[in-house]
Tab-separated table of C-alpha atoms and ligand atoms in Angstrom:
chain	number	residue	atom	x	y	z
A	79	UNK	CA	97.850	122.891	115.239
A	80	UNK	CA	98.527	120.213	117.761
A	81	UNK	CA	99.750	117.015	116.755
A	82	UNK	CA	97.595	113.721	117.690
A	83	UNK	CA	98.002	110.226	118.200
A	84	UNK	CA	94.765	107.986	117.118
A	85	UNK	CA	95.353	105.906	120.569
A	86	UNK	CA	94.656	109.369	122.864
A	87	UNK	CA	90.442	108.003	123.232
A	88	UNK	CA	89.028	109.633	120.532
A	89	UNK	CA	88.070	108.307	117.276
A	90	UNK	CA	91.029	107.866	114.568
A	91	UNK	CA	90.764	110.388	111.756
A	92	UNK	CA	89.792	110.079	108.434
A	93	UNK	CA	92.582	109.463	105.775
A	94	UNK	CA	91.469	112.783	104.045
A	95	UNK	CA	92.438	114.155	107.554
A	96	UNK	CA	95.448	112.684	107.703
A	97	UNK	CA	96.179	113.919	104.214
A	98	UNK	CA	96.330	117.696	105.857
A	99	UNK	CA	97.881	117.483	108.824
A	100	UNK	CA	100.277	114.746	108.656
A	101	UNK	CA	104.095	115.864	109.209
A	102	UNK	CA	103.093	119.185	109.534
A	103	UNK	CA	104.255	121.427	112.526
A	104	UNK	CA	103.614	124.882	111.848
A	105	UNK	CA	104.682	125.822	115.851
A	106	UNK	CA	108.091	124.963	115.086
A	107	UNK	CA	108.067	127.116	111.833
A	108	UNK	CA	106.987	129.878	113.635
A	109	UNK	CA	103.425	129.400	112.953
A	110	UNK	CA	103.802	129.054	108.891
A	111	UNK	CA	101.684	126.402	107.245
A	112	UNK	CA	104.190	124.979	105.201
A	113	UNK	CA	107.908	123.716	106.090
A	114	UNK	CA	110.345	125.030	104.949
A	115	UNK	CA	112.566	123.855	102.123
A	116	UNK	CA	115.641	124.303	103.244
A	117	UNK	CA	118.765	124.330	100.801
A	118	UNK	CA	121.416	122.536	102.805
A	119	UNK	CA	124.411	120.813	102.619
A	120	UNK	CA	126.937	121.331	105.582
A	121	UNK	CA	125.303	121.645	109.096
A	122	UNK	CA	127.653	124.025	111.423
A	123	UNK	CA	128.043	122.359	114.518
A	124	UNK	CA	128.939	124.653	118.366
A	125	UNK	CA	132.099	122.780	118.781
A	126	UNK	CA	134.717	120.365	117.927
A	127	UNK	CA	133.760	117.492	120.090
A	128	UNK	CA	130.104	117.686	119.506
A	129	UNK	CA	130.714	117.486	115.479
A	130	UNK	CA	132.929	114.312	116.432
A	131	UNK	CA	130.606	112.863	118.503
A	132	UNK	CA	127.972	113.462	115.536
A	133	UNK	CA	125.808	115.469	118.495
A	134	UNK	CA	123.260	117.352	116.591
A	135	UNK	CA	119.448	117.234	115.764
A	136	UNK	CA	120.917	117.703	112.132
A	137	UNK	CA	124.111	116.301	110.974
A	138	UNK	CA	124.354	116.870	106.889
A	139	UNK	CA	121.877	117.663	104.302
A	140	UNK	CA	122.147	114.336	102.513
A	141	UNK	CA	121.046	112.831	105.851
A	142	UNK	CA	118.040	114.616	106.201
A	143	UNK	CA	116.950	117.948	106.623
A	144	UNK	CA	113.295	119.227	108.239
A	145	UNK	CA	112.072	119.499	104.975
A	146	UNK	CA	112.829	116.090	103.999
A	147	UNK	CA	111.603	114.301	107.446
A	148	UNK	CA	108.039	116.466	107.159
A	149	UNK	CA	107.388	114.483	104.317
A	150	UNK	CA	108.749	111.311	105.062
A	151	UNK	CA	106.393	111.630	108.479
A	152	UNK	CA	103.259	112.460	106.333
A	153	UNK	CA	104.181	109.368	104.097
A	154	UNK	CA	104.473	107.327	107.340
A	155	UNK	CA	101.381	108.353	108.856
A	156	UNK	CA	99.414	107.634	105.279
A	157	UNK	CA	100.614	104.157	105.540
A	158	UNK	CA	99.546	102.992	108.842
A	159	UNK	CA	101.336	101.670	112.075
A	160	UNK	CA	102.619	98.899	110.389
A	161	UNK	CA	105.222	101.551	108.903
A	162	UNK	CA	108.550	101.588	110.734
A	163	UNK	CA	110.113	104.168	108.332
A	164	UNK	CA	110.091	106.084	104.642
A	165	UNK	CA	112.943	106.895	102.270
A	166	UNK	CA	112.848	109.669	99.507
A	167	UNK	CA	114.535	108.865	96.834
A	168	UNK	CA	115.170	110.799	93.028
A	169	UNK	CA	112.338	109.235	91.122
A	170	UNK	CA	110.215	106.235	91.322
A	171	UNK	CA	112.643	104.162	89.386
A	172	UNK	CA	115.160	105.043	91.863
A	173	UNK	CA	112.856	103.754	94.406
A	174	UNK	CA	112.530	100.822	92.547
A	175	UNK	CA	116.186	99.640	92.669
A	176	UNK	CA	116.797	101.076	96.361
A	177	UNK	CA	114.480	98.822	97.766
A	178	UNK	CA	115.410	95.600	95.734
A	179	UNK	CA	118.827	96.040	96.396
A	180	UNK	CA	118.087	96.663	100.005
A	181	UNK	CA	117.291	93.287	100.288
A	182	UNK	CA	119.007	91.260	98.173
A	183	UNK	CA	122.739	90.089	97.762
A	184	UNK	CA	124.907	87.905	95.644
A	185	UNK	CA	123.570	84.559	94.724
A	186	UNK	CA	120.184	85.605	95.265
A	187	UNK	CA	116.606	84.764	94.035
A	188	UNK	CA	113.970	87.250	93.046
A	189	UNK	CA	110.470	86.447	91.511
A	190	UNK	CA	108.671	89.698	89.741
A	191	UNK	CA	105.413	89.516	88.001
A	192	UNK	CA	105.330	89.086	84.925
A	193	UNK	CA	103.048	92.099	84.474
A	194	UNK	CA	105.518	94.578	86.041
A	195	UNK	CA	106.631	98.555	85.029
A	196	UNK	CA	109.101	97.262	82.418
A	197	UNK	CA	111.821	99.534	83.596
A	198	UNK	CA	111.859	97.257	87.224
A	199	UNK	CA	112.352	94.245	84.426
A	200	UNK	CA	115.351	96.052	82.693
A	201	UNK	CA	117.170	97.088	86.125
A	202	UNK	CA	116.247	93.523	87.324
A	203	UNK	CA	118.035	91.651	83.921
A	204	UNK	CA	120.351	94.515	83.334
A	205	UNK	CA	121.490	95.694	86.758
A	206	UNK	CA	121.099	92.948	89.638
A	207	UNK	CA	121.673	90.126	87.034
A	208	UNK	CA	125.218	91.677	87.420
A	209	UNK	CA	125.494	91.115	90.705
A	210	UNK	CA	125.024	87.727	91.122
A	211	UNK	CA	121.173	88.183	91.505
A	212	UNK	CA	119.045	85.726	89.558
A	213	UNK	CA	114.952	86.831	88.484
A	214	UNK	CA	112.127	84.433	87.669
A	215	UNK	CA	109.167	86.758	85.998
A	216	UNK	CA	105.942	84.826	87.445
A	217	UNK	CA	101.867	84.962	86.249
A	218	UNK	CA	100.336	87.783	88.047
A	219	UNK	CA	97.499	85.816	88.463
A	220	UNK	CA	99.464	83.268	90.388
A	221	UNK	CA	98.183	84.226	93.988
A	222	UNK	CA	99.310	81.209	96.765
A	223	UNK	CA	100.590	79.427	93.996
A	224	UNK	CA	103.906	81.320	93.743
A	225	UNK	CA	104.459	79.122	96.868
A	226	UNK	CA	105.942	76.264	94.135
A	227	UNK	CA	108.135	78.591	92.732
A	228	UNK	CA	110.142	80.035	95.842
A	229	UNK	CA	113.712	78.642	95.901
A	230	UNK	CA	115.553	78.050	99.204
A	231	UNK	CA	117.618	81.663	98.302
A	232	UNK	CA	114.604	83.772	96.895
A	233	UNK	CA	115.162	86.877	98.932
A	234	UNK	CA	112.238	88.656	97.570
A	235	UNK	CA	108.809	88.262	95.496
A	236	UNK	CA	108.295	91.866	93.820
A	237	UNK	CA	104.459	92.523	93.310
A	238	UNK	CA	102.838	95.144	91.220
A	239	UNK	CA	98.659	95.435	91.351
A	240	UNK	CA	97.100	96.327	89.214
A	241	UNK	CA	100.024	96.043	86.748
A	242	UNK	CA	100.123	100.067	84.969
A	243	UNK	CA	99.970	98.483	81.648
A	244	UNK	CA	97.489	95.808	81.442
A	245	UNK	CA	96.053	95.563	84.857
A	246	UNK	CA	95.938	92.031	86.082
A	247	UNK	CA	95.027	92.227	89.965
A	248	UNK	CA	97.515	90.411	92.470
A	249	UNK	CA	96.362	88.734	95.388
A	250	UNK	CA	98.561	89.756	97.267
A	251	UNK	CA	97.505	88.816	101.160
A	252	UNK	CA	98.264	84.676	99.381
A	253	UNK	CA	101.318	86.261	97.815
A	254	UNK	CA	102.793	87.316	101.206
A	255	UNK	CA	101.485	84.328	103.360
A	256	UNK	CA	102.776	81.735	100.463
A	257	UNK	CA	106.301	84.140	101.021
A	258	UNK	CA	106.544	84.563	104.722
A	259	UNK	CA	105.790	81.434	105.044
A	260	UNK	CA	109.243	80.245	103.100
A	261	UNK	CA	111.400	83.171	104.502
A	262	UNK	CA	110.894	85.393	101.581
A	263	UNK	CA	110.146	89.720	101.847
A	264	UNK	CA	106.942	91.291	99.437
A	265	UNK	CA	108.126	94.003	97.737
A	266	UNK	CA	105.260	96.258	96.051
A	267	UNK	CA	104.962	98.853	93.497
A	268	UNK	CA	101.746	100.147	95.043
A	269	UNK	CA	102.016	103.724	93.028
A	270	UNK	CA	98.703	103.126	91.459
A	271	UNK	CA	96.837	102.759	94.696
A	272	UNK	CA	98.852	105.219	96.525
A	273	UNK	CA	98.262	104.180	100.630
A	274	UNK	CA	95.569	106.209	100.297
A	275	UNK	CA	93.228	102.883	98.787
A	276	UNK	CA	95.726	100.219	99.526
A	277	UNK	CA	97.675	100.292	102.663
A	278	UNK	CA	99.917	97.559	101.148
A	279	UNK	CA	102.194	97.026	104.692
A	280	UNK	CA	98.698	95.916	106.299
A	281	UNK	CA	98.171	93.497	103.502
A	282	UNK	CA	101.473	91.976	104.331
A	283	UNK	CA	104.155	93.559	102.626
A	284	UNK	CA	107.462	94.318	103.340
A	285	UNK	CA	108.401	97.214	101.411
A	286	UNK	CA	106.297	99.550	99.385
A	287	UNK	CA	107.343	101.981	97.040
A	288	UNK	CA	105.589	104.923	95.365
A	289	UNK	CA	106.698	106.489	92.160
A	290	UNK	CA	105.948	110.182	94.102
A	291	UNK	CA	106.105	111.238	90.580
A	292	UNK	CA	102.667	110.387	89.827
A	293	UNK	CA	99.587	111.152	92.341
A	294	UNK	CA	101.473	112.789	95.188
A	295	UNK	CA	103.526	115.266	92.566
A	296	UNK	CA	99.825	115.344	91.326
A	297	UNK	CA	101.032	118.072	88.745
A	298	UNK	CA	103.246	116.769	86.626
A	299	UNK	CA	106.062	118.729	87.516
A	300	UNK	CA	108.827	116.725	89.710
A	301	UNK	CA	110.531	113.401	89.784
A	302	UNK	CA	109.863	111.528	93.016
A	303	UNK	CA	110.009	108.468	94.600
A	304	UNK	CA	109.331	106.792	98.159
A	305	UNK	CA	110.002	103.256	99.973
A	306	UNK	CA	108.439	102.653	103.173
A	307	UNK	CA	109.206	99.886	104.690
A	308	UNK	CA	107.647	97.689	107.939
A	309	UNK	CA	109.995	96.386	111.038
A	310	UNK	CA	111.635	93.845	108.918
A	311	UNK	CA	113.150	96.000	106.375
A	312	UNK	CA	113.480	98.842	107.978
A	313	UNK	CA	117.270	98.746	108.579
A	314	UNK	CA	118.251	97.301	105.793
A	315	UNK	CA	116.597	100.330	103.875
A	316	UNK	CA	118.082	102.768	105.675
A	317	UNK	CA	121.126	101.874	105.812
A	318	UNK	CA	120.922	100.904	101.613
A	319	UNK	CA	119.870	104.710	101.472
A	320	UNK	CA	122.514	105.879	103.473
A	321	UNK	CA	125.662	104.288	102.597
A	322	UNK	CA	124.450	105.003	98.960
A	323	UNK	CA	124.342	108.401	99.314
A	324	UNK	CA	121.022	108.882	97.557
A	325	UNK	CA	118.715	112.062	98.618
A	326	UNK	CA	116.323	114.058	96.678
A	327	UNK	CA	116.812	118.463	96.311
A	328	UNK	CA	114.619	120.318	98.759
A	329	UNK	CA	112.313	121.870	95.852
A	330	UNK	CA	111.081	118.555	94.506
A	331	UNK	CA	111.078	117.385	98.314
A	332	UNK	CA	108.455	120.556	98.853
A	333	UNK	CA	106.536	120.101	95.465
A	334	UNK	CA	106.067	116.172	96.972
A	335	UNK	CA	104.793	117.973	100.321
A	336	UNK	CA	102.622	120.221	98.894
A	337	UNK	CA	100.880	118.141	96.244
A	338	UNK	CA	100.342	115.414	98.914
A	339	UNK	CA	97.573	118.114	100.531
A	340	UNK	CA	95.249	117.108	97.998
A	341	UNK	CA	95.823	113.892	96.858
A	342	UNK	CA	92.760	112.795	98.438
A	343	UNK	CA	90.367	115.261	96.770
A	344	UNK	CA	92.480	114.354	93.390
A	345	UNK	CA	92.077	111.225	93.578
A	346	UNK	CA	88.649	110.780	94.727
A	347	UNK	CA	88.201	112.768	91.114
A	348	UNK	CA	89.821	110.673	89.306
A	349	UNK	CA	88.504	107.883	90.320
A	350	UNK	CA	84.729	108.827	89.467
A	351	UNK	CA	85.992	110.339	85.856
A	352	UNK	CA	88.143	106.862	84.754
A	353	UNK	CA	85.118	105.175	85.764
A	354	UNK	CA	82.796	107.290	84.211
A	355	UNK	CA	84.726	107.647	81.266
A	356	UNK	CA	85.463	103.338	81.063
A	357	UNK	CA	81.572	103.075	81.735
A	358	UNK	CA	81.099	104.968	78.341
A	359	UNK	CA	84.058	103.460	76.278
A	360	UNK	CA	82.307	100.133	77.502
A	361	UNK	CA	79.358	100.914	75.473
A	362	UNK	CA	81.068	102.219	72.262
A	363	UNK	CA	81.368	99.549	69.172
A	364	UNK	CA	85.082	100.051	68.859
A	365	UNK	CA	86.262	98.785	72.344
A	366	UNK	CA	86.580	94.876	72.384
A	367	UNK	CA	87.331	94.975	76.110
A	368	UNK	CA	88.200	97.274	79.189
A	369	UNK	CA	91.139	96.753	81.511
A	370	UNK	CA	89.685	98.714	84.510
A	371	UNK	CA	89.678	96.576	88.019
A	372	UNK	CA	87.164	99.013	89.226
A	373	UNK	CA	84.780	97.879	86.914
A	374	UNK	CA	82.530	95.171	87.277
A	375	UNK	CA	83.776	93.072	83.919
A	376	UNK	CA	87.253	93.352	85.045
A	377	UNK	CA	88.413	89.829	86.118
A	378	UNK	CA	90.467	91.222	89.033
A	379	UNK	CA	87.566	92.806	90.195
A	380	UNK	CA	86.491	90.583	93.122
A	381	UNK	CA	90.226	91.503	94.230
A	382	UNK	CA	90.033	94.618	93.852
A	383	UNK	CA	86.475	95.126	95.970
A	384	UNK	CA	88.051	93.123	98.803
A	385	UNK	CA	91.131	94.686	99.318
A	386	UNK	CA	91.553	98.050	97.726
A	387	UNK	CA	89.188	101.211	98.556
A	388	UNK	CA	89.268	103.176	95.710
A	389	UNK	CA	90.298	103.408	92.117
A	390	UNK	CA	92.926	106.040	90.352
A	391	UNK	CA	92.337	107.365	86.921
A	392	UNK	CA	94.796	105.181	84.585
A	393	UNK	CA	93.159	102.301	82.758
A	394	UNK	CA	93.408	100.183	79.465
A	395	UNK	CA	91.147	99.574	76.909
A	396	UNK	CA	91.481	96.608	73.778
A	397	UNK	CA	89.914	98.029	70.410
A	398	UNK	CA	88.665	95.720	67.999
A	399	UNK	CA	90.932	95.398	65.622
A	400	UNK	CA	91.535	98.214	63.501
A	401	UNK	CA	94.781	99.031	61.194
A	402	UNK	CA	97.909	101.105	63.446
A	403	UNK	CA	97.063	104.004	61.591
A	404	UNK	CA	93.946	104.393	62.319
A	405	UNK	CA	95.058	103.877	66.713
A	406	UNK	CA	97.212	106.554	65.623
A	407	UNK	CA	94.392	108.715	63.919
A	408	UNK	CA	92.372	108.492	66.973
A	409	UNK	CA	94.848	109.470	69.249
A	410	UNK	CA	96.233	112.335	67.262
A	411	UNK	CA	92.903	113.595	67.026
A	412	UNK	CA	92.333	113.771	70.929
A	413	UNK	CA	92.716	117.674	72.476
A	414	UNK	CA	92.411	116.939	75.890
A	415	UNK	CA	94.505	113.931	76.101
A	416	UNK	CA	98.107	114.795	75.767
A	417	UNK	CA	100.502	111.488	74.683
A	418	UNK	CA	102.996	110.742	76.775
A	419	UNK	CA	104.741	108.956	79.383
A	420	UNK	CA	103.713	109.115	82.780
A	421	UNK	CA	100.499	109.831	84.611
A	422	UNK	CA	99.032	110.614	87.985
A	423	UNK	CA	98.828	115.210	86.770
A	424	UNK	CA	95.774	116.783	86.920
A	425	UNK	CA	95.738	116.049	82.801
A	426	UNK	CA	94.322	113.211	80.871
A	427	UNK	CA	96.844	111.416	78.792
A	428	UNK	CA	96.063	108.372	76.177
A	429	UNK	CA	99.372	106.398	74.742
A	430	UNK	CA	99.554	103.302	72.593
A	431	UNK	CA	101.510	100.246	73.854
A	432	UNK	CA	102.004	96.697	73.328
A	433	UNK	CA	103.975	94.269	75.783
A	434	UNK	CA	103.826	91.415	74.275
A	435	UNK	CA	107.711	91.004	73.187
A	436	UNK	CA	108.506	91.964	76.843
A	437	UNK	CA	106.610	88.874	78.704
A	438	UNK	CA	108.628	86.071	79.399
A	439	UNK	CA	105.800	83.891	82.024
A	440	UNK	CA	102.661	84.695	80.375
A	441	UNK	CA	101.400	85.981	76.920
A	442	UNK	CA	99.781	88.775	76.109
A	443	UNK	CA	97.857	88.619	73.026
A	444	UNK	CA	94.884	90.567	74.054
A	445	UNK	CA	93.067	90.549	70.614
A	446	UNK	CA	93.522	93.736	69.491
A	447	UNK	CA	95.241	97.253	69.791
A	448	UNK	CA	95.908	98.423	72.793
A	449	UNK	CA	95.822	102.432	74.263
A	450	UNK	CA	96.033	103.453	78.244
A	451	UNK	CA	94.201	106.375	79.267
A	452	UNK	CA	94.876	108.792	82.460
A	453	UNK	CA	91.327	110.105	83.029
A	454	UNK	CA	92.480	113.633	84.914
A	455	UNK	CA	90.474	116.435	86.378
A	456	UNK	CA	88.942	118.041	83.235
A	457	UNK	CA	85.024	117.604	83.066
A	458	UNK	CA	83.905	113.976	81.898
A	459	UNK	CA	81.692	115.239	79.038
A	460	UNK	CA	84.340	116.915	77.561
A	461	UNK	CA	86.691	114.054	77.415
A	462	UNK	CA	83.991	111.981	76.262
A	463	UNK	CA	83.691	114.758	73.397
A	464	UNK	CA	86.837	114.493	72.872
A	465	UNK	CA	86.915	110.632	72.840
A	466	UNK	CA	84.026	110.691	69.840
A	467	UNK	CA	85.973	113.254	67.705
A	468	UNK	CA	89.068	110.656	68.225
A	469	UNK	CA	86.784	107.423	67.446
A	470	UNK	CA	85.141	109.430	64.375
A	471	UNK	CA	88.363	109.883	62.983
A	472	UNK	CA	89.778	106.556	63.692
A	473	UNK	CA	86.500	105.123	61.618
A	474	UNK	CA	87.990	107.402	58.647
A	475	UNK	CA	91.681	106.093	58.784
A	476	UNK	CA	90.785	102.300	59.171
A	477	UNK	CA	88.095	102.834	56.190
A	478	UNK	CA	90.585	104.730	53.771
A	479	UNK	CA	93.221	101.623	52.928
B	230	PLP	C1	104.024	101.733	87.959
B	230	PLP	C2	105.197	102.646	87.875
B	230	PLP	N1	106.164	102.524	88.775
B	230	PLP	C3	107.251	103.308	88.743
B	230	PLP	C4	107.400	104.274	87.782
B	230	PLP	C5	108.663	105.078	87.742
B	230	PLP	O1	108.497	106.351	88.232
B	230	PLP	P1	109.492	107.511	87.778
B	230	PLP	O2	109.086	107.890	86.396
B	230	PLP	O3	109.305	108.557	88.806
B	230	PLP	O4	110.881	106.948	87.807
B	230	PLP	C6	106.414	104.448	86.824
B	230	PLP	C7	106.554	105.498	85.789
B	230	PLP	O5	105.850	105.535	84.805
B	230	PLP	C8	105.284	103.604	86.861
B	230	PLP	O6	104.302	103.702	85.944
């Protein structure tokens, strides 16, 4: 296999050719397909004054190991030339709060939609409020307006489209321009897009994270999390991750490497089931509304169609109102959708939530119960099988009082 540059004359490759062969060398594995994970810690070094002088290809496991730099190269190539570098981190989470507190410090401003992963909201009020650091929650929907609320020390405006709850779109190209334009970095939660349908550092932002977790784990089996970041925060990153001490075990390192291989074919899946599966929970008398940016009704959706080129498989839908119990009777009914937290496996999942205590900018009254779905790689019609038994039983609980 012979590594390639897309400025050598020929035509650049396809992202589901990237998705193979990025940050893969099998000629310096002796010709395996895979890296290897290797299970490191101390790095034995020929001589005294070479380990002072720090001269080696590898210095320490927690500073990187070929295993760990295969798959922050694949990452890197995924998200375009804008990318100066990529840190693995523990989980997404972790992700999350490296790359905010790569960039701010004491006495600091941050603005976060309103609409965000409420876990960045707790470390946000919880963890950074202790260090000085000061967050305004802001409409998602605010687009170039967000220009009236940067402060002359608002480091950062955090950014998370579609949000994974509700799915309000951000624009996020007037988000950036409205922030560059007062000295301010983007931060993005772009795990629902993955770079593979929204290369979020050509749209403009400065740091974009990826809960690995979900679509690149792909099989809901590791924690995982990634920031890559463009030439303004690259530094800063690193050195956060470094001087931090944070690195991520070689297994769950591999398990990231190896589901990356087909995220493209995964998600190319999901994204015709959730649609398919939205399409036909459009049509059904219980749903009052869909929360899907991929489809048509979905006000976002103009957004979505200009900026982002495909569609993963978690949505939202609003029921008419019905009693709890009888939300709960449908979704205890379900087989093929498992409840739980997370998403991005190869299995659907359906879960019942309501944010409305958490908002602080906007208010989320969205007229009636509210359940996200992860549409995974089982066959439509069976989920949609599997949907009636749910909505036949639901019918029974909200009829027997
Ligand atoms: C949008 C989003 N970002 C980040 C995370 C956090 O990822 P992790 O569970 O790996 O910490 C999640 C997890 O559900 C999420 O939904």
């Amino acid at each position: 296999m012979n590594e390639r540059n897309d400025d050598d004359g020929r035509p650049p490759r396809q992202t589901h050719t990237k998705v193979v062969t990025a940050g893969r060398d099998p000629a310096a594995y002796h010709g395996f397909v895979n890296p290897p994970v290797y299970h490191a810690s101390t790095v034995l070094y020929p001589n005294a004054e070479d380990f002072l002088a720090h001269r080696a290809r590898y210095q320490y496991g927690r500073r990187g190991t070929p295993t760990t730099e295969a798959l922050e190269a694949a990452i890197r190539e995924l998200e375009g030339p804008q990318c100066a570098s990529v840190a693995l981190l523990p989980s997404g989470l972790a992700a999350i709060s490296a790359a905010l507190l790569a960039v701010v410090q004491s006495g600091d401003h941050l603005l976060v939609t309103d609409s965000v992963y409420a876990p960045t909201r707790n470390f946000c009020n919880q963890v950074l409020s202790r260090l000085g650091v000061t967050t305004t929650y802001f409409d998602p929907l605010i687009g170039g307006g967000i220009a009236e609320l940067i402060q002359p020390n608002t480091r950062a405006v955090f950014v998370e489209s579609p949000g994974s709850l509700t799915f309000e779109m951000q624009d996020i190209g007037a988000i950036a321009a409205a922030a560059h334009a007062k000295e301010a970095l983007v931060v993005m939660d772009n795990t629902w897009a993955s770079p593979l349908y929204f290369r979020a550092l050509d749209h403009g932002v400065d740091l974009s994270i990826q809960a690995g977790t979900k679509y690149i784990g792909g099989h809901s089996d590791v924690m995982l999390g990634m920031v890559s970041a463009n030439g303004a925060t690259t530094t800063r990153l690193r050195n956060t991750v470094f001087l931090s001490g944070w690195c991520v075990g070689p297994d769950d390192v591999y398990l990231g490497h190896r589901g990356l291989r087909t995220l493209a074919v995964r998600l190319a899946r999901h994204h015709q089931s959730a649609l398919a599966v939205a399409r036909w929970l459009e049509q059904r008398p219980e749903v009052l509304r869909l929360l899907h940016p991929a489809h048509e009704s979905h006000p976002g959706h103009a957004l979505w169609k200009r900026d982002f080129t495909g569609a993963s498989g978690l949505f939202s839908v609003v029921l008419k109102p019905v009693p709890q119990k009888a939300v709960f009777a449908f979704l205890d009914t379900l087989e093929l959708f498992g409840i739980g937290a997370s998403w991005g496996g190869y299995e659907s999942l359906a879960i019942p939530f309501d944010c409305a205590a958490l908002r602080t900018a906007t208010q989320w009254a969205p007229g009636g119960p509210t359940v996200r779905f992860h549409i995974g790689l089982e066959a439509v019609e069976d989920l949609i099988a599997d949907l009636e038994r749910g909505f036949a039983a639901m019918a029974v609980a909200a009829h027997h009082r």
